[in-house]
mmCIF file of C-alpha atoms and ligand atoms in Angstrom:
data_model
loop_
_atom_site.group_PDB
_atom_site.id
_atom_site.type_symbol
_atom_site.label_atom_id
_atom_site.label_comp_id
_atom_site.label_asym_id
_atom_site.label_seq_id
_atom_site.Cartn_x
_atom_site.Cartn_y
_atom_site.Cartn_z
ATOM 1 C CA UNK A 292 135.494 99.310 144.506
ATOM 2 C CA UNK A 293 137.814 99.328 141.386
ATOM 3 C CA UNK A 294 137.893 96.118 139.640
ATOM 4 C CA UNK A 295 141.139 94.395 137.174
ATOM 5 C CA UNK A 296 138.377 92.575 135.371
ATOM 6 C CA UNK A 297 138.337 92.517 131.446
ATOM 7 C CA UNK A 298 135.005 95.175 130.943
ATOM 8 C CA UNK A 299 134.924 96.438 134.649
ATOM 9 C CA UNK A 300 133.032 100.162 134.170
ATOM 10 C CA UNK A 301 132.002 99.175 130.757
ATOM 11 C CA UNK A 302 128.256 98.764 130.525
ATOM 12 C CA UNK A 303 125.923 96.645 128.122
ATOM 13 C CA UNK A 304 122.935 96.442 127.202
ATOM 14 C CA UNK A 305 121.494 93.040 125.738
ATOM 15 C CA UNK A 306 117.770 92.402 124.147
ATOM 16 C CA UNK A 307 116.435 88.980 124.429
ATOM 17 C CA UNK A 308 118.444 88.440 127.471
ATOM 18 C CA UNK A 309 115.917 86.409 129.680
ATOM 19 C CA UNK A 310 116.880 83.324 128.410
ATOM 20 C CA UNK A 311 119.365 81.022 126.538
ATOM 21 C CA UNK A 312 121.581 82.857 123.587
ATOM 22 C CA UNK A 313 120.953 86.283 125.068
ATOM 23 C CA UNK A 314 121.434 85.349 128.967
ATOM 24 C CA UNK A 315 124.553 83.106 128.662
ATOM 25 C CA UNK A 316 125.855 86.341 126.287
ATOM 26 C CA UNK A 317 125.207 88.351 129.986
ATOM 27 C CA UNK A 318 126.074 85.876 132.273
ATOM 28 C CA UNK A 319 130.042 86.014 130.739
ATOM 29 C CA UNK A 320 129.729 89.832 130.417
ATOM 30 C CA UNK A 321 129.155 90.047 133.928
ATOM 31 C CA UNK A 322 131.829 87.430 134.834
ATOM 32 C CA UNK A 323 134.091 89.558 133.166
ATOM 33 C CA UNK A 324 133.281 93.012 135.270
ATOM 34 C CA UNK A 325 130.717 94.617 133.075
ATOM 35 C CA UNK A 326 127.314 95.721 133.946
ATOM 36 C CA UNK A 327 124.166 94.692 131.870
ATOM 37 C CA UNK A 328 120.418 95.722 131.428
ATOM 38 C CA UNK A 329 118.280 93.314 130.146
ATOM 39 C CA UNK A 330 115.584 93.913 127.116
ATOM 40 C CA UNK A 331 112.773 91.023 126.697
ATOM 41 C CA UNK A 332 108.938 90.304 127.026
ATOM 42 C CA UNK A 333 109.095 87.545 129.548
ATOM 43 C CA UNK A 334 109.585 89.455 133.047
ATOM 44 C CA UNK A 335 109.573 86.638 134.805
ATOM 45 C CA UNK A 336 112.861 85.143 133.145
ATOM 46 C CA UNK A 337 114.086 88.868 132.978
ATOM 47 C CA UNK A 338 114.043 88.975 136.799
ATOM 48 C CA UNK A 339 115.613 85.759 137.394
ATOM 49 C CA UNK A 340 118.053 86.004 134.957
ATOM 50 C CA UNK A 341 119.263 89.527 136.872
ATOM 51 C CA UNK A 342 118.654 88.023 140.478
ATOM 52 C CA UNK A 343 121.380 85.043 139.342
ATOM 53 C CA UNK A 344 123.432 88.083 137.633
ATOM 54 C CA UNK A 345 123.719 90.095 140.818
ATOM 55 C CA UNK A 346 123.997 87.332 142.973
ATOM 56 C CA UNK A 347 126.874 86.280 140.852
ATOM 57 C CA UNK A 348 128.515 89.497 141.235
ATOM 58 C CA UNK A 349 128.583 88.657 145.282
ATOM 59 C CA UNK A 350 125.192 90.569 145.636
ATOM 60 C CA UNK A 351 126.396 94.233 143.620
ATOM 61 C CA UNK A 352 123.910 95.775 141.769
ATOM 62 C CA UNK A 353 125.016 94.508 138.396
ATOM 63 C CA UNK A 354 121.932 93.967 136.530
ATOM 64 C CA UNK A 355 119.037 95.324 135.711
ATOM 65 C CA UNK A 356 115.946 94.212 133.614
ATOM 66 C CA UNK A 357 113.168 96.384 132.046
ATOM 67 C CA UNK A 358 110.024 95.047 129.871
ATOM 68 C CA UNK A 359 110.889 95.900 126.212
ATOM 69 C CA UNK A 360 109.201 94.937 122.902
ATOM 70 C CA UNK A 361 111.826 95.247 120.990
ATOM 71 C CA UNK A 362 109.534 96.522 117.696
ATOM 72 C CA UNK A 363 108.588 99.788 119.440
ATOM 73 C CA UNK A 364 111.016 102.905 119.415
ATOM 74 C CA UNK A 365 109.709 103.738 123.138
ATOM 75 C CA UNK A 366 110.629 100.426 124.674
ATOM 76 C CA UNK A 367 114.321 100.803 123.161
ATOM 77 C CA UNK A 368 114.114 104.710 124.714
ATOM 78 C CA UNK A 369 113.240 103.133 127.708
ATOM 79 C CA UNK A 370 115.551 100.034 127.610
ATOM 80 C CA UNK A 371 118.864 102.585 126.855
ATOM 81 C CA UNK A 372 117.652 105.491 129.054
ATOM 82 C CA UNK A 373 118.129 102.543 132.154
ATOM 83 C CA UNK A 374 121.284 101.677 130.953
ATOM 84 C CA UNK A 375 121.800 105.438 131.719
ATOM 85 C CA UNK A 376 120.508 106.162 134.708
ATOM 86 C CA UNK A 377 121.185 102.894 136.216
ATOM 87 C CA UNK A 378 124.805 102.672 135.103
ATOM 88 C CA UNK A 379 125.996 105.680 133.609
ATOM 89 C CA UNK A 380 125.865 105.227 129.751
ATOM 90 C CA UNK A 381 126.225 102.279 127.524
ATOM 91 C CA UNK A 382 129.246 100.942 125.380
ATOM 92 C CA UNK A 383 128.231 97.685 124.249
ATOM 93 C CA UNK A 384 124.758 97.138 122.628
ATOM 94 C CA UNK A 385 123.691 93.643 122.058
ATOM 95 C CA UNK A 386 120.733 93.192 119.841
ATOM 96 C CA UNK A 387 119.841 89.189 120.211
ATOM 97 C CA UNK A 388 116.205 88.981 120.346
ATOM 98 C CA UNK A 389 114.597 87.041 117.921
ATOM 99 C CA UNK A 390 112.016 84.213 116.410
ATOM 100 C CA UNK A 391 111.788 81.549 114.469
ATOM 101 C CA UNK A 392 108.253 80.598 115.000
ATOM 102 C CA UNK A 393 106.335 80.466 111.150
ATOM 103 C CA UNK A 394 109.122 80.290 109.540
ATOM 104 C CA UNK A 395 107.727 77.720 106.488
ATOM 105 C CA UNK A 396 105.638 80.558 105.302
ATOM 106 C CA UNK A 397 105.116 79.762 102.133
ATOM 107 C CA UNK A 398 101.738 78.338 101.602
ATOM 108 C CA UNK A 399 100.832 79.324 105.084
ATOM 109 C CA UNK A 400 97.594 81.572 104.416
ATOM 110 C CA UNK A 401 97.197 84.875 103.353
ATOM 111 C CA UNK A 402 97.576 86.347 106.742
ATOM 112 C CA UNK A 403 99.591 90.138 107.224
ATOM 113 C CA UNK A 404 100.460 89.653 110.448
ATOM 114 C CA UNK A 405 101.850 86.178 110.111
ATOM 115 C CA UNK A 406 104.431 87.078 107.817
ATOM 116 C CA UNK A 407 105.078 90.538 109.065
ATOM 117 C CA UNK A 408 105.447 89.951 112.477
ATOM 118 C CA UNK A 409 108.926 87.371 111.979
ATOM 119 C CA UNK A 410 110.436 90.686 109.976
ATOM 120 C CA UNK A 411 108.968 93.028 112.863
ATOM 121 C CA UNK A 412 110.707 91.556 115.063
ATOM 122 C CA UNK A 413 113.939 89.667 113.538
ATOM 123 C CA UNK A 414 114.887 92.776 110.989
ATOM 124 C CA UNK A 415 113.190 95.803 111.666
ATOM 125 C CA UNK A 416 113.304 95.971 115.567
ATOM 126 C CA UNK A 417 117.374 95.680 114.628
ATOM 127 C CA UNK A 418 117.340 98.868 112.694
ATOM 128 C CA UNK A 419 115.113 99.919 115.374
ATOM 129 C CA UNK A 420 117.443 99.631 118.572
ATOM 130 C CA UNK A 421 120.386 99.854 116.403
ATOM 131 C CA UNK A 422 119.025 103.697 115.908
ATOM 132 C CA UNK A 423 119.029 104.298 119.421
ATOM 133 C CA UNK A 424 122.278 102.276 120.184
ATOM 134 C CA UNK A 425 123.852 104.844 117.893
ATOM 135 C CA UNK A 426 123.035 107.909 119.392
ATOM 136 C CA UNK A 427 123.867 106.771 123.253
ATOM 137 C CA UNK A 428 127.262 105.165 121.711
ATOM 138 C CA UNK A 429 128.167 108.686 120.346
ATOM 139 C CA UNK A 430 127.455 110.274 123.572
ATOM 140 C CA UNK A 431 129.961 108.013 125.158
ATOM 141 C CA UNK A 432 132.811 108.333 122.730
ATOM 142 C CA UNK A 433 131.828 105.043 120.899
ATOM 143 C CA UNK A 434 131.219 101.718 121.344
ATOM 144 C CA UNK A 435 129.806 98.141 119.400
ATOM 145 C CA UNK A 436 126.900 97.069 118.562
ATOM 146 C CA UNK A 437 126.673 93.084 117.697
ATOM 147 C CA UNK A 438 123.691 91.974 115.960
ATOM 148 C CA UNK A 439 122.742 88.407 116.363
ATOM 149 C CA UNK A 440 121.932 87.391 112.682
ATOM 150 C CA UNK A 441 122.446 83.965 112.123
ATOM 151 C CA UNK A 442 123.929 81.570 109.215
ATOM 152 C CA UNK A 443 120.569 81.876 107.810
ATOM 153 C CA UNK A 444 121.717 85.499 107.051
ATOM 154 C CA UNK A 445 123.587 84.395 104.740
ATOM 155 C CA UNK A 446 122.838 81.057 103.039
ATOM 156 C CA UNK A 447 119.210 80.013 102.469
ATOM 157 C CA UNK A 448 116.206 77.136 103.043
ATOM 158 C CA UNK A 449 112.909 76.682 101.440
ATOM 159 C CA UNK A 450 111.533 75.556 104.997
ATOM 160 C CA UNK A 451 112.891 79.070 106.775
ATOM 161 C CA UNK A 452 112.485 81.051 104.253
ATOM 162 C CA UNK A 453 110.804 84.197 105.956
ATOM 163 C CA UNK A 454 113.875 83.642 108.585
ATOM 164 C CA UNK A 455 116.021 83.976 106.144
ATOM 165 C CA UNK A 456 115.026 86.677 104.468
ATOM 166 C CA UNK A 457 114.620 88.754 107.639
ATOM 167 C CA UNK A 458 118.281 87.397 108.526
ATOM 168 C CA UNK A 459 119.739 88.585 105.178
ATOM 169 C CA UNK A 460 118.102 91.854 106.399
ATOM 170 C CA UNK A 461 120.167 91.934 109.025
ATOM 171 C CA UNK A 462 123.485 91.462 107.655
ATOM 172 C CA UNK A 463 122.877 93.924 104.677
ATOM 173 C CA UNK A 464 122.289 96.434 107.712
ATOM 174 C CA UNK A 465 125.197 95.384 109.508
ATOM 175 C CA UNK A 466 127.287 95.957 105.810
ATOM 176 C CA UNK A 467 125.799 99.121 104.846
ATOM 177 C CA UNK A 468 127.393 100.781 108.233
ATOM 178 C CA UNK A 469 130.633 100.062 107.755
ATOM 179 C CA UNK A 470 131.474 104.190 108.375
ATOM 180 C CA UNK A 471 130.055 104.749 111.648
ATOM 181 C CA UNK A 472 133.626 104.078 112.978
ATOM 182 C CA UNK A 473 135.117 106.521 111.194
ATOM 183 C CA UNK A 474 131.513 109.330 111.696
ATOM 184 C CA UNK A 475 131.246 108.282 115.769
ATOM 185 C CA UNK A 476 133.555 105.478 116.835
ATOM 186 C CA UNK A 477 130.897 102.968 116.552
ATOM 187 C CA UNK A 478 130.947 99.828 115.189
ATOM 188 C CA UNK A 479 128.727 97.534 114.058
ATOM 189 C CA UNK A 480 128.816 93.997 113.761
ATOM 190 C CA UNK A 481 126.656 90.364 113.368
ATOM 191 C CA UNK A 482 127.030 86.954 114.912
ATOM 192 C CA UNK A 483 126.031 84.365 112.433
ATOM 193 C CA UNK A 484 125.772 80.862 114.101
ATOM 194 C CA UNK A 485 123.945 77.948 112.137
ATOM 195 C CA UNK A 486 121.806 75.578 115.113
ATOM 196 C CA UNK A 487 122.503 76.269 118.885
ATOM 197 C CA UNK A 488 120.490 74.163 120.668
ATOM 198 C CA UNK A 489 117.663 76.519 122.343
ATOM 199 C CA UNK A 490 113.911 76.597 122.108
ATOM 200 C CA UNK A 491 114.288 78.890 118.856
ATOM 201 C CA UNK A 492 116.368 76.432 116.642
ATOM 202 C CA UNK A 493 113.371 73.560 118.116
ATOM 203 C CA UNK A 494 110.749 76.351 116.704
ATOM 204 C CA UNK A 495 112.882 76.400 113.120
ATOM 205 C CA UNK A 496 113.004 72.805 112.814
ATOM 206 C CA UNK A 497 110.082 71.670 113.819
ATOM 207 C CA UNK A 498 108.336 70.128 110.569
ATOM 208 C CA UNK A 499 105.122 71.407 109.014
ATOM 209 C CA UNK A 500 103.347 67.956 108.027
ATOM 210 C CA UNK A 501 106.149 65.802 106.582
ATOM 211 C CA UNK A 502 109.103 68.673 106.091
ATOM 212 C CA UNK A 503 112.238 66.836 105.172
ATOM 213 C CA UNK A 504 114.145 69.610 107.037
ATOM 214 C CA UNK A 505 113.905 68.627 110.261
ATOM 215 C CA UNK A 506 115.780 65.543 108.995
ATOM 216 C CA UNK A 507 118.427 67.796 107.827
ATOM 217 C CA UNK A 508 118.822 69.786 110.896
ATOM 218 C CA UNK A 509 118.867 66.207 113.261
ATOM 219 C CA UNK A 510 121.736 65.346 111.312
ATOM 220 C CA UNK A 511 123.752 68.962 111.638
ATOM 221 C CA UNK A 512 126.025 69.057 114.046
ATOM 222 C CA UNK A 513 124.914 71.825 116.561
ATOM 223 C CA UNK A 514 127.308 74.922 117.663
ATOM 224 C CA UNK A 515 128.429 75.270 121.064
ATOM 225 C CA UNK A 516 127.602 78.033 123.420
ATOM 226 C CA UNK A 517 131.066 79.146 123.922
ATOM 227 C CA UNK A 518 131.632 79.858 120.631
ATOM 228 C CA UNK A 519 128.765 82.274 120.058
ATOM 229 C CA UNK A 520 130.232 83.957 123.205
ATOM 230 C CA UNK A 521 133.700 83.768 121.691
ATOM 231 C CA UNK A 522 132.585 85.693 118.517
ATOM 232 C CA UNK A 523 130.885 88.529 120.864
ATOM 233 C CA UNK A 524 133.895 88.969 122.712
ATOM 234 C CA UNK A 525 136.148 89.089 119.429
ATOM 235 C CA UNK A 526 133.638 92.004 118.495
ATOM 236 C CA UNK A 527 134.179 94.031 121.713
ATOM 237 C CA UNK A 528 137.930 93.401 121.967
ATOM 238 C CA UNK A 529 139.223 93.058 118.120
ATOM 239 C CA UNK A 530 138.592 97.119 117.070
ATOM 240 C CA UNK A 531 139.830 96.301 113.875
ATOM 241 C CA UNK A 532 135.737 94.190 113.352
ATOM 242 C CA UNK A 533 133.511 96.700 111.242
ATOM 243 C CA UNK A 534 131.067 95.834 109.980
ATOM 244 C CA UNK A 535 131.820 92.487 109.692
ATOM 245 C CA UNK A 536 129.908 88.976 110.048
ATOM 246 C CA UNK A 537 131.149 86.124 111.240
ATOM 247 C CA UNK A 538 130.028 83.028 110.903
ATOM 248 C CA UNK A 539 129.653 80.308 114.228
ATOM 249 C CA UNK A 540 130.192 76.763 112.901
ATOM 250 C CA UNK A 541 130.653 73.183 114.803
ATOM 251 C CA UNK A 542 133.683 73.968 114.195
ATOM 252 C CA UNK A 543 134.404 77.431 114.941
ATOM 253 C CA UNK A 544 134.262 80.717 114.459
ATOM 254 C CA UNK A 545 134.881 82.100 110.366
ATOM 255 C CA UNK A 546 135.280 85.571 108.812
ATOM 256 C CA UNK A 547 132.429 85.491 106.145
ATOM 257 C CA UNK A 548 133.848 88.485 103.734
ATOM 258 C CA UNK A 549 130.760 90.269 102.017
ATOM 259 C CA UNK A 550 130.720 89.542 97.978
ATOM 260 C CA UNK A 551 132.843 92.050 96.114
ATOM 261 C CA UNK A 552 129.999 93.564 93.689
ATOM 262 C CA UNK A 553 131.871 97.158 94.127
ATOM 263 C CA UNK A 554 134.838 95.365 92.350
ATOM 264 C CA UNK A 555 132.732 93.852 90.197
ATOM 265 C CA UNK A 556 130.448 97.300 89.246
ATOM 266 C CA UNK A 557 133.935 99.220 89.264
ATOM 267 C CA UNK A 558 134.815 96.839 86.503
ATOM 268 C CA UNK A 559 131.912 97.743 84.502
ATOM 269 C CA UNK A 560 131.838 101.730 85.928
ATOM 270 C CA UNK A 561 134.934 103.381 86.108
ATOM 271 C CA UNK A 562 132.792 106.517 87.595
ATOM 272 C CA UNK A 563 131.424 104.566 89.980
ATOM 273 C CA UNK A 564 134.816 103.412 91.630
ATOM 274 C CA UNK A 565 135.760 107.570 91.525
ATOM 275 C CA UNK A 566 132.786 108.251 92.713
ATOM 276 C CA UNK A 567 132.479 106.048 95.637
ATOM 277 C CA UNK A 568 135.681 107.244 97.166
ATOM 278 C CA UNK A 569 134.593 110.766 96.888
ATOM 279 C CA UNK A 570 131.522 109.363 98.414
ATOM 280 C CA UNK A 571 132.575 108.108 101.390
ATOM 281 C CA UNK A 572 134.992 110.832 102.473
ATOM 282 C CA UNK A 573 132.174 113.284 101.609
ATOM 283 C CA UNK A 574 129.533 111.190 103.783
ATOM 284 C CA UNK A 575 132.075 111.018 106.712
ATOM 285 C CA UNK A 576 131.466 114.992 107.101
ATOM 286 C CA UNK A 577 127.741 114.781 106.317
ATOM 287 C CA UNK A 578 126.731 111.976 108.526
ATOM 288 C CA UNK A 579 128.635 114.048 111.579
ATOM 289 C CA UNK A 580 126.481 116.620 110.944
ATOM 290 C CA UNK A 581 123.219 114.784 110.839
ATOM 291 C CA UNK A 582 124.589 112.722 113.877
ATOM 292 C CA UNK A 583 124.019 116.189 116.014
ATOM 293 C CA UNK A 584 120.999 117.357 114.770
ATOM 294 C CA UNK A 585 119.323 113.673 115.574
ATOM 295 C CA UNK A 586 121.097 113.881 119.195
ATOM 296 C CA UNK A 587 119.387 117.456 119.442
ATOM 297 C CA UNK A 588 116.229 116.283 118.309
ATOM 298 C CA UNK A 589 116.071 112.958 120.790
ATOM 299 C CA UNK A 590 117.933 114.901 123.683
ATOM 300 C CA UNK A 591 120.132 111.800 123.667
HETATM 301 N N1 NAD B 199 119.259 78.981 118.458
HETATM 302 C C1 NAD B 199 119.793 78.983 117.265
HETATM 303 O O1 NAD B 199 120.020 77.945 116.646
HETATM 304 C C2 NAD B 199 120.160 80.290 116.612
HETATM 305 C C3 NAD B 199 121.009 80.255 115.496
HETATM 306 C C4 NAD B 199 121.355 81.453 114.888
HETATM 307 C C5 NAD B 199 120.853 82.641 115.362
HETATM 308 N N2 NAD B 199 120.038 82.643 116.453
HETATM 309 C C6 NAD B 199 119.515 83.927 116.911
HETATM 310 O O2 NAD B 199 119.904 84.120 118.251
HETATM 311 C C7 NAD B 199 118.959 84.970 118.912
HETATM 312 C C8 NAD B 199 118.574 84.353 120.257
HETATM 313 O O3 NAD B 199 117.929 83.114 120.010
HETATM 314 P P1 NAD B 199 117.767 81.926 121.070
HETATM 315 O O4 NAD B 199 118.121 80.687 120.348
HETATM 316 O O5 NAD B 199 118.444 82.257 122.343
HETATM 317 O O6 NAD B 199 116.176 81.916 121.203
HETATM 318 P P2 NAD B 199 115.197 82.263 122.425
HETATM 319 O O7 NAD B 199 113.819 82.177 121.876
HETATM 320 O O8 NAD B 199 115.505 81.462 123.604
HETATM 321 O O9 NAD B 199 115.607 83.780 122.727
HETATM 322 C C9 NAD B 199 115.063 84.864 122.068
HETATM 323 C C10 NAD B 199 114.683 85.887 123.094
HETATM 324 O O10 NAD B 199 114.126 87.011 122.388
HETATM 325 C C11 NAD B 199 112.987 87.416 123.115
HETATM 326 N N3 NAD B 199 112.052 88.137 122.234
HETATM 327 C C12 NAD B 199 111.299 87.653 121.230
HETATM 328 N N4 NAD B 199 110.529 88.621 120.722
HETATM 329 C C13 NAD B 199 110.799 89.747 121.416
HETATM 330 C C14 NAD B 199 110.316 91.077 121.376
HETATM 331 N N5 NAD B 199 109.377 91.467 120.496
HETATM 332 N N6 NAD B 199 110.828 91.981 122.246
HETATM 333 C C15 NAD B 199 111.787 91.609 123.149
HETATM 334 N N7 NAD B 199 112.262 90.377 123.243
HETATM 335 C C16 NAD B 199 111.775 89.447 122.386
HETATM 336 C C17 NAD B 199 112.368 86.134 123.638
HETATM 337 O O11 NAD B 199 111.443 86.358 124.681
HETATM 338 C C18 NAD B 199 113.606 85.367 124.060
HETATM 339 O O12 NAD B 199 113.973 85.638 125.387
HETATM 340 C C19 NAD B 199 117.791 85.139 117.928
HETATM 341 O O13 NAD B 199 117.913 86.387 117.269
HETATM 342 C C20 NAD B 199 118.001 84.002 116.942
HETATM 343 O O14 NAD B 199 117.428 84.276 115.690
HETATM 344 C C21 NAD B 199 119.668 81.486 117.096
#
């Protein structure tokens, strides 16, 4: 059955997608004709979310759900191989899960896990999936990826700092691949809301002892659903986003345009401004080339 919906035969694949952010992300997908798998740890949500996906869909097999912790590289194999089998191949990969538990780390103890665990997850398992993302995109021709940082990405808290950081993470990823376009036809993307209310922003804000920030975040105005979906959909539709972030606010959505410290080094380096441009056409040819050999090497 051919369909005159927006993404009808485009396929997505969304972490974090049991619940809240990453569901209602899915739940609009799938109103507008594509087909999603869904990454997370809780399988019970993960089910439910895909039984109200496909029941949505007037009972089609539109959705599909697979256990996946989103720090290991096999559980993102897994998660993209279903998108593959399932549906055919991905073209839109949605990298959403997150936490925001421990996030006033501070003068928490000395504890490795505690700290590491919040970049684990939040930063690393991005690079992670994005890494995999890549290599299915390619295969298909291209694609997105959108990578939900947040506002904490880019402006900073004492009482979130660890979130923060592992935010900033994020977008610095999301800026240094500004030439996959040009390498694959992949682009990639970040969503950077400030509070939506879900269990994760309640997790941020609530106070350690007698925190002042909660009081801060009662007062801030919170950002609607739609808009979060709003900037996702301006990433799949708008070809001219690379590596871009924008920013999700009360009041809508804003292009947040990275510093200008090339500019600002050229100033100081005329070699380095030369040199950059030779860089980049240069890397275009060399990253092609290493593109194959890792498709080779993953059978991907
Ligand atoms: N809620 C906000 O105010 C807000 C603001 C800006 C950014 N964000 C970001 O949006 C994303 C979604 O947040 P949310 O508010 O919907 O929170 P949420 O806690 O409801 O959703 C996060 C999802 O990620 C899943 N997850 C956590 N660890 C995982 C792991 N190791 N492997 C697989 N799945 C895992 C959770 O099970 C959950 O379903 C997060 O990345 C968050 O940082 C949220």
């Amino acid at each position: 059955m051919t369909s005159d919906k927006q993404y009808a035969g485009k396929v997505a694949v969304i972490t974090g997608g049991a619940r809240n952010i990453g569901k209602c992300i899915a739940t609009d997908l799938v109103k507008k004709g594509a087909k999603v798998v869904l990454g997370d740890l809780l399988d019970a949500d993960g089910d439910a979310t895909v039984k109200e996906l496909n029941e949505l869909a007037g009972g089609e097999e539109i959705a599909a759900y697979i256990h996946t912790d989103v720090t290991k590289y096999a559980d993102n194999v897994a998660l993209f191989k279903l998108a593959d089998t399932k549906f055919g191949g991905v073209d839109i990969a949605i990298f959403n899960a997150g936490i925001g538990t421990n996030a006033n780390t501070m003068f928490m103890p000395f504890d490795d896990k505690l700290d590491e665990r919040m970049l684990d997850i939040n930063t690393t398992a991005v690079i992670k999936g994005n890494k995999v993302a890549m290599l299915h995109l390619a295969k298909r021709g291209g694609g997105v990826i959108i990578n939900m940082a947040s506002a904490a990405g880019l402006q900073a808290r004492p009482a979130v700092g660890i979130y923060c950081a592992s935010k900033f993470g994020v977008v610095g990823w999301v800026r240094s691949c500004n030439l996959y376009e040009k390498i694959c036809n992949v682009r990639v993307n970040a969503v950077c809301p400030t509070f939506i209310q879900t269990s994760l922003a309640d997790d941020l804000s609530n106070a350690v002892d007698d925190d002042p920030f909660a009081k801060l975040v009662q007062k801030m105005a919170k950002v609607p659903m739609e808009y979060v979906i709003e900037t996702v959909t301006k990433f799949i539709d708008e070809e001219e986003r690379n590596a871009q972030t924008l920013v999700v606010l009360p009041d809508g959505i804003h292009l947040y345009e990275p510093p200008n410290p090339y500019g600002h080094i050229a100033a100081h380096d005329p070699g380095y401004a030369e040199g950059l441009e030779e860089y980049s056409k240069e890397s275009i040819n060399y990253f092609k080339k290493r593109l194959a050999a890792a498709r080779e090497r993953e059978g991907i």
